[in-house]
Coordinates of C-alpha atoms in Angstrom, one line a residue:
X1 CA -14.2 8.0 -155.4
X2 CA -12.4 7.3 -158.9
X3 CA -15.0 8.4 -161.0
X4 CA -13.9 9.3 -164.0
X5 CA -13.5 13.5 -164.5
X6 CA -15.3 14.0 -167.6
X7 CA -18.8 12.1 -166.1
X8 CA -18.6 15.6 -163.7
X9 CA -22.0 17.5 -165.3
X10 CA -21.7 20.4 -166.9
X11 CA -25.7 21.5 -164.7
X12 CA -24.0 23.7 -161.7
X13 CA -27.1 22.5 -160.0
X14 CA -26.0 18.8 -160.8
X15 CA -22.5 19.5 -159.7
X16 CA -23.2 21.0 -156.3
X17 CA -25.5 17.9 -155.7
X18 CA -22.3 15.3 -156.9
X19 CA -20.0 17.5 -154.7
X20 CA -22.5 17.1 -151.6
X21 CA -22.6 13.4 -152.1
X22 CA -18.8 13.7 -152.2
X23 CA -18.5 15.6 -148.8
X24 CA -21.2 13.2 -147.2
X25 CA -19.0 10.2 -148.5
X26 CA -15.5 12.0 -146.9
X27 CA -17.1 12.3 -143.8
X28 CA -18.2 9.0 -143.3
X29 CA -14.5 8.0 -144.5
X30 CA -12.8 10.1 -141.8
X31 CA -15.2 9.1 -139.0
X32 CA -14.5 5.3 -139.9
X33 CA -10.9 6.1 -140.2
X34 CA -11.5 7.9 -136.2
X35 CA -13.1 4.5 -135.7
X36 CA -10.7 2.6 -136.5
X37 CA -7.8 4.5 -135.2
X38 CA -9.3 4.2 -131.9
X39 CA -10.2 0.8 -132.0
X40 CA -6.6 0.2 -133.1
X41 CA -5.4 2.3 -129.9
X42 CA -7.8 0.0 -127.8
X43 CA -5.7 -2.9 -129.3
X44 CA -2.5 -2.1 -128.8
X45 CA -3.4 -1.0 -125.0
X46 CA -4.5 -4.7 -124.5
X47 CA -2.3 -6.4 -125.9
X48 CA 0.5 -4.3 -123.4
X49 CA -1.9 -5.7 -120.5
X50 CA -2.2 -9.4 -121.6
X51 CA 1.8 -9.7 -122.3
X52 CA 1.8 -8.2 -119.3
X53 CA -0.1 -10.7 -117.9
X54 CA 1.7 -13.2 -120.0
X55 CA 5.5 -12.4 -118.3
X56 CA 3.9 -12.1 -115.2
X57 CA 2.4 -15.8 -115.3
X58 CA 5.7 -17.2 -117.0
X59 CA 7.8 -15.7 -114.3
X60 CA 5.6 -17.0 -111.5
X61 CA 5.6 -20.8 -113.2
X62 CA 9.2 -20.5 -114.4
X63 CA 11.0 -17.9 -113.1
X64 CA 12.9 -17.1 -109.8
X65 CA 10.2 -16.1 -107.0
X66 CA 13.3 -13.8 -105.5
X67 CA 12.3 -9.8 -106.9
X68 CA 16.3 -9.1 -107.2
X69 CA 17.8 -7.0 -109.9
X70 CA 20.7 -7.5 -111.4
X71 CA 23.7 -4.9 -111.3
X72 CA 26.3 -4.2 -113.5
X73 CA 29.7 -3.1 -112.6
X74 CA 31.1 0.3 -112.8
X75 CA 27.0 1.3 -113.1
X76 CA 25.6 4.0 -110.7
X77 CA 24.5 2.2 -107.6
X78 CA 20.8 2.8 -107.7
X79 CA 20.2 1.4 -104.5
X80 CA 22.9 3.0 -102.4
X81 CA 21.1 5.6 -99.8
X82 CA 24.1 7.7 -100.2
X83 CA 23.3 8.2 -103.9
X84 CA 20.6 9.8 -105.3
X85 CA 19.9 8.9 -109.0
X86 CA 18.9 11.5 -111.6
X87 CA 15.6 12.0 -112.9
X88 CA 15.7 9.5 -116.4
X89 CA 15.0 12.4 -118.0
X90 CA 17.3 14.6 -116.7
X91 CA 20.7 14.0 -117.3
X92 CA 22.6 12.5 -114.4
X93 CA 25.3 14.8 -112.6
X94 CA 28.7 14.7 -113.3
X95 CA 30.1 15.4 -109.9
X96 CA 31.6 12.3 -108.4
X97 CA 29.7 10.3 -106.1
X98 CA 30.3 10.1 -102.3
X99 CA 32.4 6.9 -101.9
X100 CA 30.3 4.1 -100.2
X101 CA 30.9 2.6 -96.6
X102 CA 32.8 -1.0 -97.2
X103 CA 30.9 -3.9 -97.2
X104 CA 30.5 -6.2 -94.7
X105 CA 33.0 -9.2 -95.3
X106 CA 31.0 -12.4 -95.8
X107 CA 30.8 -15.2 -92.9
X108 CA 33.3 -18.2 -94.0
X109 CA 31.4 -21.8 -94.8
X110 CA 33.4 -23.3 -91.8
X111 CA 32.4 -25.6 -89.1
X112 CA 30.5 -23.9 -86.6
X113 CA 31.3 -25.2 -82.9
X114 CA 29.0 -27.3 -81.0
X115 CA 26.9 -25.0 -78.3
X116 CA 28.0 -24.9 -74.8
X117 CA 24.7 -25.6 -73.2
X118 CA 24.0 -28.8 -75.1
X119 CA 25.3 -32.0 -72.3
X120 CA 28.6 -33.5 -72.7
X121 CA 29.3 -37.6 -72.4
X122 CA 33.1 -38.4 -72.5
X123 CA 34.0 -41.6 -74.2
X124 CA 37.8 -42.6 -73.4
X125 CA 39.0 -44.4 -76.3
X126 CA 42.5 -45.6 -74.0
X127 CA 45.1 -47.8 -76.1
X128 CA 45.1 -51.7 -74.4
X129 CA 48.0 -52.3 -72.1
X130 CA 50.4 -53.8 -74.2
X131 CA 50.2 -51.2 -76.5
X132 CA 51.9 -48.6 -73.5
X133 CA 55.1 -50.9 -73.5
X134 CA 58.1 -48.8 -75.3
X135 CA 60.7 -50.7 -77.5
X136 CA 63.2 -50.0 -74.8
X137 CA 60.8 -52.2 -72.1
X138 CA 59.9 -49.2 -70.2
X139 CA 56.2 -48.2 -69.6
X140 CA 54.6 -44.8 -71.4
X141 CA 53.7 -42.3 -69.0
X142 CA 50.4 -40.4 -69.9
X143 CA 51.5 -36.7 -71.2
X144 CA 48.4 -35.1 -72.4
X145 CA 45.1 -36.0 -74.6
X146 CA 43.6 -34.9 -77.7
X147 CA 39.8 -34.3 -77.6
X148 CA 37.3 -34.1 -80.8
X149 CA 33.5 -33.2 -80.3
X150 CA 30.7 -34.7 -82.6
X151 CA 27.2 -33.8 -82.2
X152 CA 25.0 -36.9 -81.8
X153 CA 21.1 -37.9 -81.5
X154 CA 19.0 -39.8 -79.2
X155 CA 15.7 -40.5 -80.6
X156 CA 12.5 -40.0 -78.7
X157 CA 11.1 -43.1 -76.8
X158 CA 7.7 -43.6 -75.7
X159 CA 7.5 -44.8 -71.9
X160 CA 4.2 -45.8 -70.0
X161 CA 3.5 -43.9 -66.9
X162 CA 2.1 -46.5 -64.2
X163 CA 0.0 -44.6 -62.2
X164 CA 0.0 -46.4 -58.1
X165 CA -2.7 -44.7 -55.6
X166 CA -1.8 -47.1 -52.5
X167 CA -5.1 -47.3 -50.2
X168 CA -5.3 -47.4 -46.7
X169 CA -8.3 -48.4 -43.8
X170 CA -8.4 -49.1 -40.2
X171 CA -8.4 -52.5 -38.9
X172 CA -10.2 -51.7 -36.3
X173 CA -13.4 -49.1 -36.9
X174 CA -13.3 -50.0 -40.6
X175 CA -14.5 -46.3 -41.0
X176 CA -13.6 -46.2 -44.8
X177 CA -10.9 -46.1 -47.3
X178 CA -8.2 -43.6 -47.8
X179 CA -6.1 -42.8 -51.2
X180 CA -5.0 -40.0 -52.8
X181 CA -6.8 -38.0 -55.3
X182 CA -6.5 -39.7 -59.3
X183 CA -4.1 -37.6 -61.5
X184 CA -6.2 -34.9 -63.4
X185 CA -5.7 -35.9 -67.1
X186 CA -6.4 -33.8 -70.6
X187 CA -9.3 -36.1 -71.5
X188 CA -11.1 -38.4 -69.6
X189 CA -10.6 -42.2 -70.4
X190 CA -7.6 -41.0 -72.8
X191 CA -4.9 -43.3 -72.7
X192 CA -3.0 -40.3 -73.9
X193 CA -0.7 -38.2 -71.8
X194 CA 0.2 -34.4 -71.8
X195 CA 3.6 -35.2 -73.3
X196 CA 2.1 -37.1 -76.2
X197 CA -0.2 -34.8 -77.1
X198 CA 2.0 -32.1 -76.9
X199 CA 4.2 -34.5 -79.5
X200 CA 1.3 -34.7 -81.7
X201 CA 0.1 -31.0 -81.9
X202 CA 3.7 -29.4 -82.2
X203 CA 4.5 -32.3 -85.2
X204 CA 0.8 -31.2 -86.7
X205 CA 1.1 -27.5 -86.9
X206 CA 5.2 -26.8 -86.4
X207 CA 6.7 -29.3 -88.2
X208 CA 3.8 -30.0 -90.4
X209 CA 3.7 -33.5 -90.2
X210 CA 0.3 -35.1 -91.5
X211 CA -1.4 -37.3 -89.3
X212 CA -0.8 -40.5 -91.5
X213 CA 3.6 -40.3 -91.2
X214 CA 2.5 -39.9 -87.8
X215 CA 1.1 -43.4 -87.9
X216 CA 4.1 -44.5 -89.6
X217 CA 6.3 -42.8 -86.3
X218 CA 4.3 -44.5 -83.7
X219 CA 4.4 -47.6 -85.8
X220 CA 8.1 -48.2 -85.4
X221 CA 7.5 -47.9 -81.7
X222 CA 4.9 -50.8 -81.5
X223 CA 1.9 -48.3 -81.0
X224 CA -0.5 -48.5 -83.8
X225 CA -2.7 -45.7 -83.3
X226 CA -5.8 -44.7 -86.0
X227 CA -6.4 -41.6 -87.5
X228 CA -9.3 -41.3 -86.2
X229 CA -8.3 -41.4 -82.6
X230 CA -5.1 -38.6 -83.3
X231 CA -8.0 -36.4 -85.1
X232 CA -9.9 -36.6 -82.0
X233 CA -6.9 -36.0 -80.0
X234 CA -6.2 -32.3 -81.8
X235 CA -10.0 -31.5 -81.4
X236 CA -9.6 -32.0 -77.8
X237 CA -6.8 -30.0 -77.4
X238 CA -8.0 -27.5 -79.4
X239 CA -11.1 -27.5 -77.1
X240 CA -8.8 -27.7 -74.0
X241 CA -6.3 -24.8 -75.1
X242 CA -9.4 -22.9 -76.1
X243 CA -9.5 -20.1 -73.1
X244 CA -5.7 -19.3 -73.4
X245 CA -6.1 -18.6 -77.4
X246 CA -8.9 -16.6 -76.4
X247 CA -6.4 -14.9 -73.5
X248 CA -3.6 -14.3 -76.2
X249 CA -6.1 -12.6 -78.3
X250 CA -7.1 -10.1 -75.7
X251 CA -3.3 -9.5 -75.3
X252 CA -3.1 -8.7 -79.0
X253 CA -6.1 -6.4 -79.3
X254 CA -4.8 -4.7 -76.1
X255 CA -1.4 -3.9 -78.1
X256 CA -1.0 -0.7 -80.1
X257 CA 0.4 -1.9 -83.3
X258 CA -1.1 -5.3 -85.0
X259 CA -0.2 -6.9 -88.5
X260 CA -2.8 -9.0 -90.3
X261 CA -2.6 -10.7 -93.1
X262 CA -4.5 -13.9 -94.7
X263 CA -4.1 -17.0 -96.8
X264 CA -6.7 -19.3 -98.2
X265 CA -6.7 -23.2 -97.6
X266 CA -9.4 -26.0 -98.6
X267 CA -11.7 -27.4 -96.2
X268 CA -13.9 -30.9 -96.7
X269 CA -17.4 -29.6 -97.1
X270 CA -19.8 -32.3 -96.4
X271 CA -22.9 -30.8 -98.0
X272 CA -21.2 -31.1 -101.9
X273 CA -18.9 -33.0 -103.3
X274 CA -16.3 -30.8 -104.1
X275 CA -13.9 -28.4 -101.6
X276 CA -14.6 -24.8 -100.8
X277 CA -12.1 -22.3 -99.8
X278 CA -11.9 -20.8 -96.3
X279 CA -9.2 -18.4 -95.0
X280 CA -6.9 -17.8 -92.2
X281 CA -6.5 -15.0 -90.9
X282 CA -3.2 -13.9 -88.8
X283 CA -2.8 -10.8 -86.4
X284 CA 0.3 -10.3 -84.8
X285 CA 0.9 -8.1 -81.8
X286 CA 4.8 -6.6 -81.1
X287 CA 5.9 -5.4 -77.7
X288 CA 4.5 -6.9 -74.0
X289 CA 1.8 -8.1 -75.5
X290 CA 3.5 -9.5 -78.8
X291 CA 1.7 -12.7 -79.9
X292 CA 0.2 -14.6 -83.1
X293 CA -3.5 -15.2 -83.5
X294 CA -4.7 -17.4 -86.1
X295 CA -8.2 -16.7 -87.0
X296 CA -10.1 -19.4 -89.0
X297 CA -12.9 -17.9 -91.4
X298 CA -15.5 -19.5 -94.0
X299 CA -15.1 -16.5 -96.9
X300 CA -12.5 -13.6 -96.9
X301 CA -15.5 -11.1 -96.2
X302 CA -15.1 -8.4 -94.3
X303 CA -17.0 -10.1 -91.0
X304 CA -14.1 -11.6 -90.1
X305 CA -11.7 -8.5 -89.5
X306 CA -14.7 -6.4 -88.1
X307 CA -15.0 -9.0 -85.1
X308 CA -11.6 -9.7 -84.5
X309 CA -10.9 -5.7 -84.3
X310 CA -13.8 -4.4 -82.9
X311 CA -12.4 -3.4 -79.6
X312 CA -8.9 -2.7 -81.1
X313 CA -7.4 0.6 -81.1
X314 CA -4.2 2.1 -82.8
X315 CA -2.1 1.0 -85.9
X316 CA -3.4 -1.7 -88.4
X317 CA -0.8 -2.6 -90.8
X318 CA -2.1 -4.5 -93.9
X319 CA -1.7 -5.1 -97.7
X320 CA -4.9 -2.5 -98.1
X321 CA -7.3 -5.1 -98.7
X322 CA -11.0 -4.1 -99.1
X323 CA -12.2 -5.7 -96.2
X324 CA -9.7 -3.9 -93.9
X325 CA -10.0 -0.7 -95.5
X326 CA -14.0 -1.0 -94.4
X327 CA -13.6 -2.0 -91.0
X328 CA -11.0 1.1 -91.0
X329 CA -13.7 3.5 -92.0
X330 CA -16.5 2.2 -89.9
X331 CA -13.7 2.3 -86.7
X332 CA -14.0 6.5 -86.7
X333 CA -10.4 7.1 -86.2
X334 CA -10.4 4.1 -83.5
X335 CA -8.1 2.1 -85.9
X336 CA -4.7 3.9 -87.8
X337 CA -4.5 2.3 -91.2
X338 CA -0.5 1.6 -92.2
X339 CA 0.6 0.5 -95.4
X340 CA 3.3 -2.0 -96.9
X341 CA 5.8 -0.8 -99.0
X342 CA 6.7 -4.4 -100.3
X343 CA 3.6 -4.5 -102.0
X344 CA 3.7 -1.3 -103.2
X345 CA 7.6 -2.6 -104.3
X346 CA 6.1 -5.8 -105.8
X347 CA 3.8 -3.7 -108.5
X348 CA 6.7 -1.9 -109.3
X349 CA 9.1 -4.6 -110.1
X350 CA 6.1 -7.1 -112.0
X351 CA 5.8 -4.0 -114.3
X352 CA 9.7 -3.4 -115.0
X353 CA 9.9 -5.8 -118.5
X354 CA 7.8 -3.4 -120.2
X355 CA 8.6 -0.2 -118.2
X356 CA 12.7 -1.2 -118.0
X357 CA 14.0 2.6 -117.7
X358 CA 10.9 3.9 -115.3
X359 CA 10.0 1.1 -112.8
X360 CA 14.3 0.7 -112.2
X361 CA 14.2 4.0 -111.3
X362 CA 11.1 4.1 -108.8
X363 CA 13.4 0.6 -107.2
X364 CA 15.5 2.4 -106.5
X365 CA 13.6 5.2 -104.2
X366 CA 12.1 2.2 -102.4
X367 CA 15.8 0.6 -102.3
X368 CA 17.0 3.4 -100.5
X369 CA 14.1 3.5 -97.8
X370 CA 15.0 -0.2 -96.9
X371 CA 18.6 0.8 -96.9
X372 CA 17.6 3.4 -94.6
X373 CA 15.8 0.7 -92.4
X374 CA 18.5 -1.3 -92.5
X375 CA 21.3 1.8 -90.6
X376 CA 18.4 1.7 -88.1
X377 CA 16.8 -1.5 -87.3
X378 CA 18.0 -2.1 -83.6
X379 CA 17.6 1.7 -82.4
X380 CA 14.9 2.6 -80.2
X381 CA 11.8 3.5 -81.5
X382 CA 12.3 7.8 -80.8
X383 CA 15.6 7.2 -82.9
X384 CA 14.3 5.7 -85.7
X385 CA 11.8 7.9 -85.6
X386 CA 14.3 11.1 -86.3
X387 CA 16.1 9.2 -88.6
X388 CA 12.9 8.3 -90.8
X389 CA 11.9 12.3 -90.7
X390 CA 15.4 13.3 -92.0
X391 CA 16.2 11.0 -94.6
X392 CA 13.4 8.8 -95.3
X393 CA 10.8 11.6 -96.0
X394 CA 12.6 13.3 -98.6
X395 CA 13.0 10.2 -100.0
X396 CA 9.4 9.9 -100.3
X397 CA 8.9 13.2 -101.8
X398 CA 10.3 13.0 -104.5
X399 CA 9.3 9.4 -105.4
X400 CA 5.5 10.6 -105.1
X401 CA 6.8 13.7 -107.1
X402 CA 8.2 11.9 -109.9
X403 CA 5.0 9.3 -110.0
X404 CA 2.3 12.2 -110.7
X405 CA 4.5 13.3 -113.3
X406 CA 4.5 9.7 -114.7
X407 CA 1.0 9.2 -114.0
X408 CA -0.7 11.1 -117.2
X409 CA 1.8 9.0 -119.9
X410 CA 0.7 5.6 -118.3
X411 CA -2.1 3.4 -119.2
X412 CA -4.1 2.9 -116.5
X413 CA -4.7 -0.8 -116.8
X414 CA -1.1 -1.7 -117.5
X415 CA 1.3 -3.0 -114.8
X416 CA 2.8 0.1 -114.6
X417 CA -0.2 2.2 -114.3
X418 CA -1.8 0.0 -111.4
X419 CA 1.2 0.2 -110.0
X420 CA 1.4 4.0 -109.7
X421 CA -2.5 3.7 -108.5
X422 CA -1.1 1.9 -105.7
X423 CA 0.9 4.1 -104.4
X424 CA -0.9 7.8 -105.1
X425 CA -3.8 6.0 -103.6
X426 CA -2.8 5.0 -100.7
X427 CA -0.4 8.0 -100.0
X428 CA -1.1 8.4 -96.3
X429 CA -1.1 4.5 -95.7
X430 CA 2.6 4.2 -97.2
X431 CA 4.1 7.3 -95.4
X432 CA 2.7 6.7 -92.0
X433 CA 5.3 4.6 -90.6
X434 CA 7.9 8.0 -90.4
X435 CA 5.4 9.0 -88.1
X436 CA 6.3 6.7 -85.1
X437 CA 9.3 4.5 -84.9
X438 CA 7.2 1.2 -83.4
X439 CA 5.9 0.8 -86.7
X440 CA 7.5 -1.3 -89.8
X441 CA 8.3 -0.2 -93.6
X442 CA 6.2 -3.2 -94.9
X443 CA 4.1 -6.2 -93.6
X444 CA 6.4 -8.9 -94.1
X445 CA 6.1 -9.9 -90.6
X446 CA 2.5 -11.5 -91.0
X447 CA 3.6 -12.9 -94.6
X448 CA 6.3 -14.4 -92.9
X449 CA 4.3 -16.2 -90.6
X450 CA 1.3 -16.9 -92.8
X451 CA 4.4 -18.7 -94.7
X452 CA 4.0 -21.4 -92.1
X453 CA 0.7 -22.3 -92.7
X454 CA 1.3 -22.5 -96.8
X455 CA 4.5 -24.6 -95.8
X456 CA 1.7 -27.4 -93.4
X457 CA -1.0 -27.0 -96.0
X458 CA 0.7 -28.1 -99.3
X459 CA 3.0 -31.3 -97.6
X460 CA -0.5 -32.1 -96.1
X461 CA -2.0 -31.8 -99.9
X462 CA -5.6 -32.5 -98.7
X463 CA -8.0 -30.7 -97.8
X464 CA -8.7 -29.9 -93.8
X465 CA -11.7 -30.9 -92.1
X466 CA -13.7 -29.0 -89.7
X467 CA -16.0 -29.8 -87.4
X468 CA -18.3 -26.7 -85.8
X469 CA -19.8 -27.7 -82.7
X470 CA -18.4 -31.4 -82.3
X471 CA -14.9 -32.0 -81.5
X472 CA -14.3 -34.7 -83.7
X473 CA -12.5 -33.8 -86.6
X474 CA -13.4 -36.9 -89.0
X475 CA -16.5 -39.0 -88.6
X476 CA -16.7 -42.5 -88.4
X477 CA -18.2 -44.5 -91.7
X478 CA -17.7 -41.3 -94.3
X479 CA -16.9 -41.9 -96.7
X480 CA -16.2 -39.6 -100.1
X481 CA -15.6 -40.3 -103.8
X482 CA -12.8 -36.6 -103.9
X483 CA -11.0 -38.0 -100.8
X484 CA -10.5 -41.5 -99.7
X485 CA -8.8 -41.6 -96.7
X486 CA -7.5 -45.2 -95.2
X487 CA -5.4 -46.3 -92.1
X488 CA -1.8 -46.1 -92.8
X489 CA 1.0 -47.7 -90.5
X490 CA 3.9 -48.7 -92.4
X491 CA 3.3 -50.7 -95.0
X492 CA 4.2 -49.0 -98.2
X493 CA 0.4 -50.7 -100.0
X494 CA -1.0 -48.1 -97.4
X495 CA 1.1 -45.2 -98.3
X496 CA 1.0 -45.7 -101.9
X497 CA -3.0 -45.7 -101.2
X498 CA -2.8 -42.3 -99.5
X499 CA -1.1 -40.9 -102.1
X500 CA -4.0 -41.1 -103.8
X501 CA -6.2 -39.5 -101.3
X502 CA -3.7 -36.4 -100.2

């Protein structure tokens, strides 16, 4: 293109030919220049998704897990449900601000007193004798006391219950011999007792105790116990408690209103030599018939929440997983979706490093519907109800509002732009619980609970084992290169060896 002028012919036919070649030559400039433009655009856009990604990842390995934002002071309060923030585009009005109710003062870090209903055992701590004789010879006469409580601990014993049937005959016909019935026990030939087992299963899955500090427990008691025999003991029990899970569950499918949510945990596979991932899934009920259901799956499909609910009918509230939203469509109306505004909340505030001035802005709407919550948490259900219509709603209207507008300047596979997916998407979902006071703003409830299971599953840090028509949970003479597992009392060779396996 920097030829030089005077090669240009003097021919008009030889000119119009070099000035087509030119033309050819500008267009294939301008559509690699289009190319590369776009392909630039198509850079720049992933690069905002993988730093993204990137803050996302270094906040969660870290950061604080905590989604709080800092406030400054003398700044508009954001997240007061008194105050409504301006539009960031708009500029903010300069009326002053309704002055906000007084906080709560903050409980002291004093001693709190011992509960009433816990037994009392007074220890008299008298002076001797010689110690009541005054200087003048005479005798101190008693004039009042001074009492101080401290909370104390007796530690569980293990006891042996010695089970007598007396038997009785006649001397005479020598018709037979009479005794009472034998004691109806868990399992047969069990050495163990309800109470123990009861011990066992509560230290298992409450206080998520692994089997082997168990061992170490019982140890210090003189009862050295395997693991194989406590394995066998919670796959009897879970046999023997079998019909009331399967009552509780029939209490929560009667309810109206259920929260589900599920978590994924490791299970010994004994066809590969590796772990595969199972799930648990949790459904809790509110109300008369308010219990927790844990319901153990092999995959996260869909099957599992088709079963559980099939004879469920009312509100569902979930996290809008795929596998819900399915058995939601094939229910015909049966089953209400609801959705969770701390997901929707979470999206929001992952996105707010690159999105600062928009996402605060959106956390604040969602502020104010938890502060709105908050006014009405122990009402009844009618009440909160009314409250949600009046204040709430509005609320919601102009955060959808404000998101559509937002929606056309945001790249769709950014933070932000998922974000605002979430919520447009699942419009009906998030506004449903203004429609009847029994429901909840989010589904922390079944996160909450699920928490439980996450806490047992990493201090056990092995994998479980499960066992689908025996009711033995390990089997004798297995054993695997991933997981070595060895009796452990209280030797610290054996616990050091365990590490190892966990």
């Amino acid at each position: 293109m920097t030829e030089n002028i005077d090669t240009i012919p003097d021919d008009l036919s030889a000119c119009q030919e070099l000035l087509r070649a030119v033309l050819v030559r500008l267009r294939d400039l301008e559509r690699q220049l289009n190319e590369l433009v776009a392909t630039t655009e198509e850079l720049e856009r992933s690069y905002a998704c993988l730093k993204e990604e990137y803050l996302a990842l270094k906040r969660l390995l870290f950061g604080p897990r905590r989604e709080r934002l800092p406030e400054a002071d003398g700044q508009l309060h954001l997240f007061d449900a008194d105050v409504s923030p301006a539009l960031p585009d708009q500029p903010a009005d300069s009326a002053p601000a309704e002055e906000s109710p007084p906080r709560k003062p903050k409980k002291g870090h004093g001693r709190r007193q011992i509960p009433d209903h816990l037994p009392r055992t007074p220890v008299l701590h008298d002076v001797p004798p010689e110690a009541r004789i005054c200087d003048c010879g005479c005798e101190k006469t008693r004039i009042g006391e001074d009492v101080t409580e401290q909370l104390d601990y007796q530690p569980g014993k293990l006891f042996v219950l010695k089970h007598i049937y007396p038997k009785y005959a006649c001397s005479h016909c020598k018709d037979g011999v009479t005794s009472a019935d034998p004691v109806v026990n868990p399992f047969e030939r069990s050495l163990a007792g309800p109470g123990l087992l009861a011990y066992v299963v509560v230290n298992k899955f409450s206080d998520h105790l692994p089997l082997y500090r168990q061992q170490d427990v019982l140890a210090r008691h003189g009862i050295f116990l395997s693991r194989s025999t406590l394995c066998g003991w919670l796959a009897q029990c879970a046999v023997l408690l079998r019909p009331l899970v399967e009552l509780m569950r029939q209490r929560v499918v009667q309810s109206d209103v259920i929260n589900a949510d599920e978590t994924p945990v490791r299970v010994l596979d004994l066809t590969r030599d590796s772990t595969r991932t199972s799930q648990f899934w949790a459904y809790i009920s509110q109300g008369d018939h308010g219990y927790t259901i844990y319901d153990y799956r092999d995959s996260r499909s869909r099957d599992g929440p088709a079963e559980f609910l099939k004879d469920f009918r009312g509100y569902l509230q979930t996290d809008a997983y795929a596998s819900y939203e399915s058995v939601v469509a094939e229910s015909a109306g049966r089953i209400i979706p609801v959705g969770c505004w701390s997901h929707a909340r979470r999206n929001f505030f992952d996105a707010r490093l690159n999105q600062p001035r928009e996402t605060h802005y959106v956390l604040g709407l969602v502020a104010q519907l938890y502060d709105i919550e908050d006014t009405i948490r122990l009402k009844s259900s009618d009440e909160r109800r009314a409250v949600r219509q009046e204040r709430s709603v509005p609320v919601l209207d102009r955060l959808e509002a404000y998101l559509r507008e937002q929606k056309d300047g945001a790249l769709p596979k950014s933070k932000y732009g998922q974000a605002i997916g979430y919520v447009l998407n699942h419009r009906d979902q998030l506004r449903r619980y203004t429609e009847d006071g029994r429901l909840e703003i989010d589904n922390n409830t079944s996160e909450r609970t699920l928490r439980l299971c996450a806490i047992g599953r990493n201090y056990a840090q092995f994998p479980m084992m499960r066992s689908s028509r025996t009711p033995t949970l390990e089997r004798r003479g297995r054993r695997r290169k991933s997981l070595r597992i060895k009796s452990c009392h209280s030797s610290s060779r054996n616990r050091s060896n365990s590490s190892s396996a966990r």
